[in-house]
């Protein structure tokens, strides 16, 4: 009986490492299979690095990787691991992140990220990306500038799955 399931095929070892880091940041154990000709679902995926997780973690792993295709920025744990796509973070998720931060209160990152959560509520948007949907700056800052101000890490991955 197979107790694991593939959840994504990545075209590069760097992309696979980023997916693994994101999953580990969410407390999900996973592994990467060596590149081979891979079939994912009914699609022929070609050669790639297959990320596998335990069957019982499949749903959580898919949710954790959901924003990876579009995400350029990630919130990080206090140890520096990426755990959530900044662009898909809700006001509640940002406040949770802020509560877990180890930065002294009033530091530049915590001040900016707290203000961003308030702006999400004020503008009645469900997640950060919607604040920048049309590419317009918010309070004179672009999405990228807000991400830097909030202490996010920039990444770009190629995920198929």
XYZ file of N, CA and C in Angstrom, residues 112 115-116 119 123 131-132 135-149:
66
model
N 4.402 48.234 9.618
C 3.882 48.200 8.248
C 2.917 47.051 8.031
N -0.390 47.772 9.706
C -1.117 48.790 8.942
C -1.736 48.169 7.684
N -1.027 47.263 7.038
C -1.555 46.608 5.845
C -2.805 45.786 6.188
N -5.587 48.136 6.409
C -6.001 48.588 5.073
C -6.868 47.542 4.373
N -10.548 48.638 3.183
C -10.957 48.559 1.777
C -11.866 47.359 1.498
N -5.771 44.211 -3.067
C -5.456 45.626 -2.859
C -4.704 46.205 -4.053
N -4.024 45.344 -4.792
C -3.175 45.781 -5.904
C -3.650 45.207 -7.240
N -2.826 47.063 -10.279
C -1.452 47.527 -10.356
C -1.219 48.920 -9.794
N -2.231 49.488 -9.162
C -2.080 50.827 -8.591
C -1.398 50.750 -7.229
N -0.570 51.725 -6.914
C 0.055 51.758 -5.594
C -0.993 52.000 -4.499
N -0.665 51.591 -3.315
C -1.496 51.816 -2.140
C -0.694 52.670 -1.184
N -1.199 53.853 -0.907
C -0.491 54.816 -0.067
C 0.928 55.063 -0.586
N 1.046 55.131 -1.915
C 2.320 55.458 -2.549
C 3.291 54.301 -2.683
N 2.866 53.070 -2.334
C 3.741 51.896 -2.422
C 3.118 50.839 -3.322
N 3.969 50.185 -4.095
C 3.540 49.041 -4.908
C 3.468 47.797 -4.031
N 2.927 46.723 -4.594
C 2.898 45.450 -3.868
C 4.305 45.046 -3.446
N 5.264 45.155 -4.357
C 6.645 44.779 -4.035
C 7.200 45.620 -2.894
N 6.903 46.910 -2.906
C 7.405 47.789 -1.836
C 6.765 47.454 -0.494
N 5.474 47.126 -0.507
C 4.820 46.695 0.733
C 5.426 45.385 1.232
N 5.678 44.451 0.328
C 6.256 43.162 0.725
C 7.610 43.352 1.402
N 8.450 44.201 0.832
C 9.760 44.476 1.432
C 9.570 45.118 2.807
N 8.671 46.095 2.890
C 8.430 46.789 4.155
C 7.895 45.843 5.228
